[in-house]
XYZ file of N, CA and C in Angstrom:
519
model
N -109.439 -318.399 58.171
C -108.438 -317.971 57.200
C -107.560 -319.167 56.829
N -107.164 -319.220 55.571
C -106.326 -320.303 55.086
C -105.093 -319.716 54.415
N -103.951 -320.288 54.707
C -102.705 -319.861 54.082
C -101.968 -321.104 53.606
N -101.461 -321.055 52.378
C -100.701 -322.165 51.824
C -99.254 -321.713 51.691
N -98.351 -322.401 52.401
C -96.934 -322.063 52.381
C -96.171 -323.269 51.863
N -95.298 -323.036 50.901
C -94.464 -324.098 50.348
C -93.019 -323.611 50.355
N -92.169 -324.349 51.045
C -90.756 -324.002 51.174
C -90.579 -322.536 51.609
N -91.290 -322.176 52.658
C -91.222 -320.844 53.277
C -91.706 -319.707 52.374
N -92.503 -320.009 51.379
C -93.041 -318.988 50.485
C -94.555 -319.128 50.416
N -95.272 -318.015 50.668
C -96.731 -318.029 50.600
C -97.155 -318.178 49.143
N -98.017 -319.155 48.869
C -98.423 -319.460 47.497
C -99.839 -318.995 47.161
N -100.666 -318.705 48.157
C -102.017 -318.239 47.860
C -102.107 -316.738 48.133
N -103.193 -316.132 47.682
C -103.421 -314.718 47.865
C -104.642 -314.535 48.756
N -104.434 -314.119 50.002
C -105.566 -313.940 50.911
C -106.606 -312.980 50.323
N -107.880 -313.242 50.609
C -108.966 -312.471 50.013
C -108.941 -311.003 50.402
N -108.418 -310.672 51.570
C -108.376 -309.260 51.950
C -107.058 -308.595 51.557
N -106.207 -309.305 50.834
C -105.007 -308.723 50.258
C -103.771 -308.725 51.123
N -103.862 -309.149 52.370
C -102.668 -309.163 53.207
C -102.609 -310.452 54.026
N -101.414 -310.774 54.456
C -101.190 -311.974 55.252
C -101.832 -311.816 56.628
N -102.442 -312.895 57.117
C -103.083 -312.878 58.435
C -102.547 -314.037 59.262
N -102.600 -313.913 60.573
C -102.195 -315.058 61.403
C -103.216 -316.192 61.297
N -102.758 -317.417 61.423
C -103.640 -318.584 61.392
C -103.506 -319.313 62.732
N -104.616 -319.838 63.219
C -104.645 -320.431 64.560
C -104.072 -321.841 64.604
N -104.193 -322.605 63.527
C -103.682 -323.968 63.552
C -103.166 -324.324 62.173
N -102.576 -325.511 62.066
C -101.946 -325.861 60.794
C -101.942 -327.365 60.589
N -101.901 -327.742 59.313
C -101.646 -329.112 58.901
C -100.330 -329.043 58.131
N -99.357 -329.818 58.552
C -98.035 -329.754 57.939
C -97.728 -331.044 57.197
N -97.105 -330.906 56.048
C -96.541 -332.039 55.322
C -95.067 -331.705 55.144
N -94.214 -332.431 55.807
C -92.792 -332.133 55.796
C -92.066 -333.274 55.107
N -91.314 -332.927 54.088
C -90.567 -333.931 53.337
C -89.299 -334.304 54.095
N -89.033 -335.590 54.137
C -87.782 -336.051 54.731
C -86.824 -336.544 53.646
N -87.177 -336.237 52.393
C -86.326 -336.668 51.277
C -85.003 -335.921 51.330
N -83.905 -336.627 51.148
C -82.601 -335.958 51.159
C -82.405 -335.165 49.872
N -81.435 -334.281 49.898
C -81.059 -333.589 48.665
C -80.396 -334.624 47.768
N -80.769 -334.622 46.489
C -80.242 -335.633 45.579
C -79.556 -335.027 44.378
N -79.199 -335.893 43.454
C -78.572 -335.475 42.206
C -79.634 -334.912 41.269
N -79.182 -334.191 40.270
C -80.099 -333.617 39.291
C -81.003 -334.701 38.705
N -82.292 -334.359 38.560
C -83.254 -335.320 38.026
C -83.888 -334.877 36.723
N -84.546 -333.703 36.733
C -85.268 -333.273 35.538
C -85.456 -331.762 35.547
N -85.922 -331.237 34.400
C -86.230 -329.818 34.301
C -87.701 -329.653 33.941
N -88.166 -328.431 34.128
C -89.530 -328.092 33.746
C -89.513 -326.706 33.121
N -89.985 -326.622 31.860
C -90.134 -325.330 31.206
C -91.515 -324.804 31.578
N -91.580 -323.518 31.876
C -92.852 -322.946 32.314
C -93.175 -321.701 31.518
N -94.443 -321.520 31.218
C -95.569 -322.390 31.509
C -95.619 -323.570 30.545
N -96.560 -324.477 30.779
C -96.701 -325.664 29.934
C -97.253 -325.341 28.554
N -98.046 -324.257 28.467
C -98.592 -323.856 27.164
C -98.915 -322.376 27.181
N -98.847 -321.771 25.985
C -99.168 -320.352 25.835
C -99.918 -320.139 24.527
N -100.627 -319.021 24.468
C -101.246 -318.547 23.228
C -100.793 -317.113 23.029
N -100.399 -316.784 21.810
C -100.011 -315.427 21.501
C -100.244 -315.148 20.031
N -99.943 -313.929 19.605
C -100.199 -313.486 18.239
C -98.881 -313.296 17.500
N -98.972 -313.193 16.188
C -97.822 -312.911 15.336
C -97.018 -311.735 15.885
N -95.728 -311.899 15.907
C -94.764 -310.876 16.297
C -94.742 -310.591 17.794
N -95.528 -311.308 18.603
C -95.466 -311.159 20.055
C -94.304 -311.976 20.598
N -93.817 -311.575 21.768
C -92.741 -312.303 22.427
C -93.233 -312.843 23.763
N -92.551 -313.872 24.233
C -92.871 -314.459 25.535
C -91.588 -315.002 26.159
N -91.396 -314.728 27.450
C -90.223 -315.203 28.177
C -90.538 -316.506 28.915
N -89.911 -317.597 28.487
C -90.052 -318.872 29.186
C -89.053 -318.930 30.337
N -89.396 -319.704 31.364
C -88.480 -319.946 32.469
C -88.280 -321.458 32.612
N -87.209 -321.837 33.272
C -86.889 -323.251 33.468
C -86.564 -323.482 34.940
N -87.162 -324.527 35.507
C -86.883 -324.945 36.878
C -86.249 -326.324 36.847
N -85.456 -326.612 37.847
C -84.843 -327.932 37.954
C -85.284 -328.640 39.223
N -85.257 -329.956 39.166
C -85.659 -330.781 40.306
C -84.656 -331.909 40.460
N -84.375 -332.267 41.715
C -83.481 -333.402 41.915
C -84.283 -334.702 41.836
N -83.621 -335.815 42.042
C -84.282 -337.116 41.901
C -85.391 -337.335 42.921
N -85.404 -336.526 44.008
C -86.460 -336.644 45.019
C -87.473 -335.496 44.916
N -87.391 -334.742 43.827
C -88.281 -333.612 43.521
C -88.081 -332.418 44.454
N -86.881 -332.270 44.991
C -86.489 -331.042 45.659
C -86.031 -330.059 44.579
N -86.208 -328.757 44.786
C -85.702 -327.796 43.791
C -84.204 -327.991 43.570
N -83.805 -327.852 42.313
C -82.404 -328.019 41.936
C -82.009 -326.790 41.121
N -80.931 -326.097 41.489
C -80.560 -324.881 40.748
C -80.156 -325.197 39.306
N -80.717 -324.445 38.378
C -80.418 -324.604 36.959
C -79.648 -323.375 36.495
N -78.540 -323.584 35.831
C -77.766 -322.492 35.261
C -78.313 -322.199 33.875
N -78.983 -321.044 33.727
C -79.666 -320.715 32.479
C -78.731 -320.742 31.271
N -77.489 -320.353 31.472
C -76.549 -320.339 30.348
C -76.254 -321.750 29.823
N -76.585 -322.783 30.597
C -76.365 -324.166 30.168
C -77.631 -324.812 29.606
N -78.739 -324.070 29.605
C -79.988 -324.577 29.035
C -79.963 -324.297 27.535
N -80.353 -325.285 26.760
C -80.451 -325.112 25.311
C -81.923 -325.083 24.938
N -82.346 -323.990 24.282
C -83.718 -323.830 23.826
C -83.757 -324.028 22.322
N -84.856 -324.593 21.819
C -85.068 -324.656 20.384
C -86.546 -324.763 20.081
N -86.873 -324.403 18.826
C -88.256 -324.401 18.361
C -88.227 -324.601 16.854
N -89.282 -325.171 16.299
C -89.399 -325.299 14.853
C -89.384 -323.899 14.258
N -88.472 -323.635 13.310
C -88.310 -322.293 12.756
C -89.552 -321.795 12.017
N -90.465 -322.685 11.627
C -91.694 -322.230 10.979
C -92.650 -321.583 11.977
N -92.422 -321.794 13.263
C -93.276 -321.252 14.315
C -92.750 -319.923 14.843
N -91.446 -319.849 15.025
C -90.845 -318.646 15.588
C -89.377 -318.861 15.867
N -88.848 -318.011 16.728
C -87.442 -318.086 17.110
C -87.345 -317.936 18.619
N -86.321 -318.551 19.199
C -86.097 -318.439 20.642
C -84.616 -318.205 20.881
N -84.310 -317.276 21.790
C -82.902 -316.988 22.057
C -82.370 -317.859 23.191
N -81.088 -317.685 23.528
C -80.433 -318.529 24.532
C -80.957 -318.285 25.938
N -81.751 -317.214 26.137
C -82.325 -316.928 27.452
C -83.779 -317.363 27.564
N -84.332 -317.972 26.514
C -85.707 -318.446 26.559
C -86.737 -317.437 26.097
N -86.306 -316.364 25.431
C -87.246 -315.371 24.907
C -87.711 -315.832 23.526
N -88.996 -316.149 23.431
C -89.601 -316.653 22.192
C -90.275 -315.514 21.452
N -90.122 -315.489 20.120
C -90.819 -314.521 19.274
C -91.577 -315.284 18.204
N -92.895 -315.032 18.131
C -93.745 -315.688 17.139
C -93.527 -315.021 15.790
N -93.071 -315.791 14.813
C -92.841 -315.237 13.477
C -93.831 -315.768 12.450
N -94.705 -316.682 12.854
C -95.730 -317.163 11.932
C -97.058 -316.520 12.307
N -97.939 -316.420 11.338
C -99.276 -315.886 11.585
C -100.233 -317.062 11.652
N -100.308 -317.666 12.821
C -101.121 -318.860 13.019
C -100.240 -320.092 13.062
N -100.744 -321.103 13.724
C -100.019 -322.365 13.812
C -99.781 -322.755 15.258
N -99.246 -323.944 15.417
C -98.943 -324.421 16.762
C -97.768 -325.389 16.698
N -97.149 -325.567 17.830
C -96.002 -326.457 17.930
C -95.420 -326.380 19.328
N -94.166 -326.748 19.457
C -93.541 -326.845 20.774
C -92.241 -326.058 20.840
N -91.982 -325.521 22.021
C -90.687 -324.962 22.392
C -90.057 -325.992 23.316
N -88.770 -326.251 23.129
C -88.067 -327.265 23.918
C -86.930 -326.629 24.697
N -86.652 -327.216 25.861
C -85.505 -326.823 26.673
C -84.798 -328.096 27.116
N -83.473 -328.098 27.013
C -82.667 -329.240 27.433
C -81.601 -328.762 28.408
N -81.434 -329.545 29.481
C -80.417 -329.249 30.491
C -79.884 -330.578 31.012
N -78.590 -330.746 30.941
C -77.911 -331.964 31.405
C -78.607 -333.241 30.917
N -78.955 -333.255 29.645
C -79.528 -334.445 29.026
C -81.023 -334.631 29.240
N -81.672 -333.762 29.990
C -83.112 -333.853 30.223
C -83.825 -332.769 29.409
N -84.940 -333.128 28.774
C -85.680 -332.204 27.913
C -87.127 -332.102 28.366
N -87.664 -330.884 28.292
C -89.082 -330.641 28.537
C -89.594 -329.751 27.416
N -90.908 -329.715 27.247
C -91.487 -328.923 26.159
C -92.685 -328.130 26.651
N -92.992 -327.074 25.919
C -94.174 -326.252 26.176
C -94.902 -326.075 24.848
N -96.220 -326.222 24.876
C -97.039 -326.087 23.674
C -97.284 -324.602 23.394
N -97.093 -324.209 22.141
C -97.294 -322.828 21.721
C -98.351 -322.799 20.627
N -99.373 -321.961 20.812
C -100.394 -321.733 19.782
C -100.345 -320.272 19.402
N -100.139 -320.030 18.124
C -100.126 -318.665 17.622
C -101.452 -318.419 16.923
N -102.225 -317.482 17.466
C -103.522 -317.149 16.885
C -103.298 -316.300 15.637
N -103.932 -316.703 14.536
C -103.763 -316.013 13.261
C -104.552 -314.710 13.241
N -103.942 -313.696 12.666
C -104.629 -312.428 12.406
C -105.130 -312.500 10.971
N -106.441 -312.471 10.816
C -107.076 -312.673 9.508
C -107.235 -311.383 8.709
N -107.338 -310.234 9.376
C -107.518 -308.955 8.694
C -107.020 -307.852 9.606
N -106.684 -306.713 9.024
C -106.317 -305.555 9.829
C -107.206 -304.382 9.446
N -107.367 -303.479 10.401
C -108.164 -302.278 10.200
C -107.293 -301.095 10.568
N -107.108 -300.188 9.621
C -106.275 -299.008 9.806
C -107.186 -297.800 9.976
N -106.987 -297.038 11.040
C -107.781 -295.836 11.315
C -106.848 -294.647 11.445
N -107.203 -293.492 10.987
C -108.430 -293.194 10.266
C -108.348 -293.675 8.824
N -109.500 -293.948 8.254
C -109.544 -294.396 6.862
C -109.176 -293.260 5.917
N -109.596 -292.054 6.251
C -109.276 -290.853 5.468
C -108.745 -289.800 6.418
N -107.793 -288.966 5.950
C -107.246 -287.904 6.793
C -106.857 -286.720 5.930
N -107.055 -285.535 6.478
C -106.615 -284.295 5.847
C -105.706 -283.604 6.848
N -104.532 -283.202 6.390
C -103.580 -282.560 7.286
C -102.715 -281.611 6.488
N -101.738 -280.992 7.139
C -100.765 -280.141 6.456
C -99.373 -280.627 6.814
N -98.360 -279.890 6.407
C -96.981 -280.342 6.628
C -96.533 -280.197 8.081
N -97.332 -279.579 8.935
C -96.962 -279.387 10.334
C -97.643 -280.356 11.285
N -98.769 -280.899 10.876
C -99.555 -281.753 11.762
C -99.436 -283.225 11.356
N -98.853 -284.041 12.221
C -98.787 -285.468 11.882
C -100.165 -286.125 12.042
N -100.356 -287.186 11.322
C -101.566 -287.992 11.455
C -101.175 -289.266 12.183
N -101.828 -289.523 13.290
C -101.541 -290.742 14.053
C -102.459 -291.851 13.573
N -101.852 -292.960 13.189
C -102.608 -294.109 12.712
C -102.718 -295.146 13.824
N -103.838 -295.832 13.883
C -103.986 -296.943 14.813
C -104.396 -298.181 14.021
N -103.920 -299.312 14.487
C -104.156 -300.561 13.771
C -104.762 -301.579 14.722
N -105.800 -302.249 14.254
C -106.379 -303.367 14.979
C -106.352 -304.579 14.058
N -106.237 -305.742 14.668
C -106.248 -306.980 13.896
C -107.431 -307.837 14.284
N -108.061 -308.449 13.287
C -109.148 -309.398 13.530
C -108.524 -310.780 13.646
N -108.638 -311.368 14.829
C -108.035 -312.665 15.111
C -108.984 -313.774 14.666
N -108.432 -314.923 14.380
C -109.216 -316.077 13.922
C -110.352 -316.436 14.867
N -110.259 -316.035 16.137
C -111.307 -316.318 17.116
C -112.433 -315.288 17.078
N -112.286 -314.257 16.221
C -113.322 -313.240 16.087
C -113.099 -312.007 16.937
N -112.065 -311.983 17.740
C -111.798 -310.820 18.580
C -110.886 -309.832 17.851
N -111.002 -308.554 18.217
C -110.134 -307.509 17.674
C -109.054 -307.200 18.699
N -107.804 -307.100 18.222
C -106.690 -306.763 19.115
C -105.950 -305.559 18.560
N -105.339 -304.793 19.441
C -104.515 -303.665 19.025
C -103.183 -304.217 18.525
N -102.714 -303.682 17.408
C -101.434 -304.104 16.840
C -100.470 -302.931 16.921
N -99.285 -303.185 17.403
C -98.257 -302.158 17.497
C -97.807 -301.739 16.100
N -97.747 -300.441 15.871
C -97.326 -299.928 14.558
C -95.912 -300.389 14.217
N -95.071 -300.567 15.232
C -93.696 -300.999 15.001
C -93.571 -302.451 14.574
N -94.645 -303.221 14.681
C -94.570 -304.630 14.301
C -94.960 -304.856 12.844
N -95.272 -303.775 12.126
C -95.681 -303.892 10.725
C -94.647 -303.260 9.811
N -94.636 -303.707 8.555
C -93.835 -303.061 7.511
C -94.739 -302.061 6.807
N -94.276 -300.835 6.705
C -95.084 -299.767 6.131
C -94.546 -299.374 4.766
N -95.459 -299.007 3.860
C -95.094 -298.493 2.545
C -95.977 -297.293 2.240
N -95.386 -296.294 1.612
C -96.124 -295.117 1.194
C -96.147 -295.121 -0.329
N -97.319 -295.036 -0.919
C -97.420 -295.127 -2.379
C -97.048 -293.832 -3.079
N -97.053 -292.702 -2.346
C -96.703 -291.430 -2.956
C -95.884 -290.629 -1.948
N -94.568 -290.584 -2.139
C -93.688 -289.906 -1.181
C -93.844 -288.392 -1.222
N -94.544 -287.835 -2.209
C -94.781 -286.390 -2.256
C -95.746 -285.936 -1.160
N -96.545 -286.841 -0.613
C -97.533 -286.446 0.396
C -96.983 -286.536 1.812
N -95.844 -287.171 2.020
C -95.287 -287.264 3.353
C -94.412 -288.476 3.531
N -94.260 -288.895 4.752
C -93.438 -290.072 5.074
C -94.021 -290.780 6.270
N -93.604 -292.027 6.453
C -94.056 -292.826 7.594
C -92.860 -293.083 8.474
Protein backbone atom coordinates (compact mmCIF):
# COMPACT_ATOMS: atom_id res chain seq x y z
CA UNK A 1 0.00 0.00 0.00
CA UNK A 2 1.19 3.51 -0.79
CA UNK A 3 0.06 6.74 0.83
CA UNK A 4 1.18 10.24 -0.13
CA UNK A 5 0.92 12.82 2.67
CA UNK A 6 1.83 16.47 2.24
CA UNK A 7 1.68 18.86 5.19
CA UNK A 8 -0.43 16.37 7.19
CA UNK A 9 -2.99 15.97 4.40
CA UNK A 10 -3.48 12.76 2.39
CA UNK A 11 -3.12 13.61 -1.31
CA UNK A 12 -3.77 10.26 -3.01
CA UNK A 13 -6.90 8.11 -3.08
CA UNK A 14 -6.30 4.52 -1.97
CA UNK A 15 -7.66 1.95 -4.44
CA UNK A 16 -9.99 0.36 -1.89
CA UNK A 17 -11.43 3.75 -0.92
CA UNK A 18 -10.17 4.05 2.64
CA UNK A 19 -6.96 4.90 4.45
CA UNK A 20 -4.78 1.93 5.43
CA UNK A 21 -1.77 1.61 7.71
CA UNK A 22 1.63 1.56 5.99
CA UNK A 23 4.60 -0.43 7.30
CA UNK A 24 7.41 1.94 6.34
CA UNK A 25 7.99 5.39 4.94
CA UNK A 26 10.28 7.65 2.98
CA UNK A 27 10.18 11.17 4.37
CA UNK A 28 11.20 14.48 2.83
CA UNK A 29 11.10 17.14 5.51
CA UNK A 30 11.65 20.77 4.66
CA UNK A 31 13.85 22.79 6.96
CA UNK A 32 13.03 26.03 5.15
CA UNK A 33 11.97 28.76 7.56
CA UNK A 34 8.71 30.64 7.20
CA UNK A 35 9.40 33.60 4.95
CA UNK A 36 7.87 36.73 3.51
CA UNK A 37 5.23 36.61 0.81
CA UNK A 38 6.65 35.39 -2.50
CA UNK A 39 4.04 34.60 -5.15
CA UNK A 40 0.49 33.51 -5.89
CA UNK A 41 -1.00 30.75 -7.97
CA UNK A 42 -4.42 30.87 -9.61
CA UNK A 43 -5.96 27.43 -9.94
CA UNK A 44 -6.51 25.61 -12.12
CA UNK A 45 -3.94 26.60 -14.75
CA UNK A 46 -6.44 26.13 -17.58
CA UNK A 47 -10.12 25.38 -18.14
CA UNK A 48 -12.54 24.68 -20.97
CA UNK A 49 -16.18 25.67 -20.77
CA UNK A 50 -19.15 26.76 -22.88
CA UNK A 51 -20.97 30.04 -23.43
CA UNK A 52 -22.80 31.26 -20.33
CA UNK A 53 -21.10 28.71 -18.03
CA UNK A 54 -19.43 29.84 -14.82
CA UNK A 55 -16.29 28.65 -13.07
CA UNK A 56 -14.90 29.45 -9.62
CA UNK A 57 -11.15 30.12 -9.59
CA UNK A 58 -9.11 29.83 -6.41
CA UNK A 59 -5.84 31.50 -5.42
CA UNK A 60 -3.03 30.11 -3.26
CA UNK A 61 -0.06 31.98 -1.86
CA UNK A 62 3.51 30.89 -1.27
CA UNK A 63 6.32 32.47 0.70
CA UNK A 64 9.83 32.97 -0.66
CA UNK A 65 10.74 29.40 0.41
CA UNK A 66 7.56 27.92 -1.16
CA UNK A 67 5.78 27.34 2.14
CA UNK A 68 2.02 28.02 1.98
CA UNK A 69 1.23 31.68 2.61
CA UNK A 70 -2.28 32.82 3.60
CA UNK A 71 -3.94 34.96 0.92
CA UNK A 72 -6.77 37.33 1.80
CA UNK A 73 -9.24 36.88 -1.06
CA UNK A 74 -10.67 40.36 -0.61
CA UNK A 75 -7.21 41.76 -1.51
CA UNK A 76 -6.89 39.71 -4.71
CA UNK A 77 -7.71 41.59 -7.90
CA UNK A 78 -9.12 39.50 -10.76
CA UNK A 79 -9.48 40.62 -14.36
CA UNK A 80 -10.14 39.21 -17.81
CA UNK A 81 -10.48 40.55 -21.34
CA UNK A 82 -14.13 41.66 -21.54
CA UNK A 83 -14.51 40.01 -24.97
CA UNK A 84 -14.05 36.63 -23.25
CA UNK A 85 -16.23 37.02 -20.18
CA UNK A 86 -16.53 38.64 -16.79
CA UNK A 87 -15.04 37.82 -13.39
CA UNK A 88 -16.18 39.07 -10.01
CA UNK A 89 -14.09 40.06 -6.97
CA UNK A 90 -14.32 36.49 -5.61
CA UNK A 91 -12.92 34.82 -8.74
CA UNK A 92 -16.22 33.63 -10.23
CA UNK A 93 -15.79 33.70 -14.02
CA UNK A 94 -18.71 33.75 -16.47
CA UNK A 95 -18.13 33.03 -20.16
CA UNK A 96 -19.97 35.63 -22.23
CA UNK A 97 -18.47 34.83 -25.63
CA UNK A 98 -19.44 31.90 -27.81
CA UNK A 99 -15.98 30.57 -28.58
CA UNK A 100 -12.55 32.03 -28.09
CA UNK A 101 -9.68 31.83 -25.69
CA UNK A 102 -7.65 34.07 -23.44
CA UNK A 103 -6.49 34.50 -19.87
CA UNK A 104 -7.92 35.25 -16.45
CA UNK A 105 -5.48 37.11 -14.20
CA UNK A 106 -5.14 37.43 -10.44
CA UNK A 107 -2.90 39.93 -8.65
CA UNK A 108 -1.99 39.96 -4.96
CA UNK A 109 0.62 42.21 -3.33
CA UNK A 110 2.20 43.03 -6.68
CA UNK A 111 2.44 39.41 -7.90
CA UNK A 112 0.32 38.22 -10.85
CA UNK A 113 -0.58 34.76 -12.16
CA UNK A 114 -2.80 33.71 -15.04
CA UNK A 115 -5.01 30.82 -16.10
CA UNK A 116 -5.80 29.95 -19.72
CA UNK A 117 -9.50 29.87 -20.60
CA UNK A 118 -10.93 28.22 -23.73
CA UNK A 119 -14.58 28.71 -24.48
CA UNK A 120 -15.93 26.04 -26.81
CA UNK A 121 -18.27 27.53 -29.40
CA UNK A 122 -21.82 26.26 -29.76
CA UNK A 123 -22.42 26.06 -33.51
CA UNK A 124 -26.11 25.05 -33.55
CA UNK A 125 -28.97 24.33 -31.17
CA UNK A 126 -31.69 21.71 -31.30
CA UNK A 127 -35.04 22.41 -29.67
CA UNK A 128 -37.28 19.45 -28.76
CA UNK A 129 -40.05 18.74 -29.35
CA UNK A 130 -40.07 20.14 -32.86
CA UNK A 131 -43.89 20.06 -32.92
CA UNK A 132 -46.33 20.01 -29.99
CA UNK A 133 -50.08 19.94 -29.48
CA UNK A 134 -51.45 20.97 -26.11
CA UNK A 135 -54.27 22.89 -24.41
CA UNK A 136 -54.39 25.78 -21.96
CA UNK A 137 -53.92 23.44 -18.97
CA UNK A 138 -50.96 21.35 -20.07
CA UNK A 139 -47.55 22.99 -20.34
CA UNK A 140 -45.10 21.83 -22.98
CA UNK A 141 -41.61 21.23 -21.65
CA UNK A 142 -38.88 22.16 -24.09
CA UNK A 143 -35.35 20.77 -24.03
CA UNK A 144 -32.36 22.31 -25.74
CA UNK A 145 -29.11 20.75 -26.87
CA UNK A 146 -26.17 22.54 -28.42
CA UNK A 147 -23.78 21.23 -31.06
CA UNK A 148 -20.29 22.19 -29.93
CA UNK A 149 -17.45 22.96 -32.33
CA UNK A 150 -15.86 19.63 -31.31
CA UNK A 151 -18.89 17.72 -32.64
CA UNK A 152 -20.37 16.79 -29.28
CA UNK A 153 -23.93 17.59 -28.15
CA UNK A 154 -24.43 19.23 -24.75
CA UNK A 155 -27.54 20.03 -22.75
CA UNK A 156 -28.23 23.77 -22.55
CA UNK A 157 -30.10 25.27 -19.63
CA UNK A 158 -33.32 26.96 -20.73
CA UNK A 159 -32.52 29.85 -18.38
CA UNK A 160 -29.33 30.65 -20.27
CA UNK A 161 -31.21 31.56 -23.47
CA UNK A 162 -33.33 34.54 -24.52
CA UNK A 163 -36.76 33.35 -25.58
CA UNK A 164 -39.24 34.96 -27.97
CA UNK A 165 -42.76 33.90 -28.85
CA UNK A 166 -43.93 34.90 -32.33
CA UNK A 167 -47.63 34.66 -31.47
CA UNK A 168 -48.69 35.55 -27.91
CA UNK A 169 -52.23 34.25 -28.59
CA UNK A 170 -50.95 30.66 -28.35
CA UNK A 171 -49.33 30.99 -24.92
CA UNK A 172 -46.28 32.31 -23.12
CA UNK A 173 -42.75 31.25 -22.26
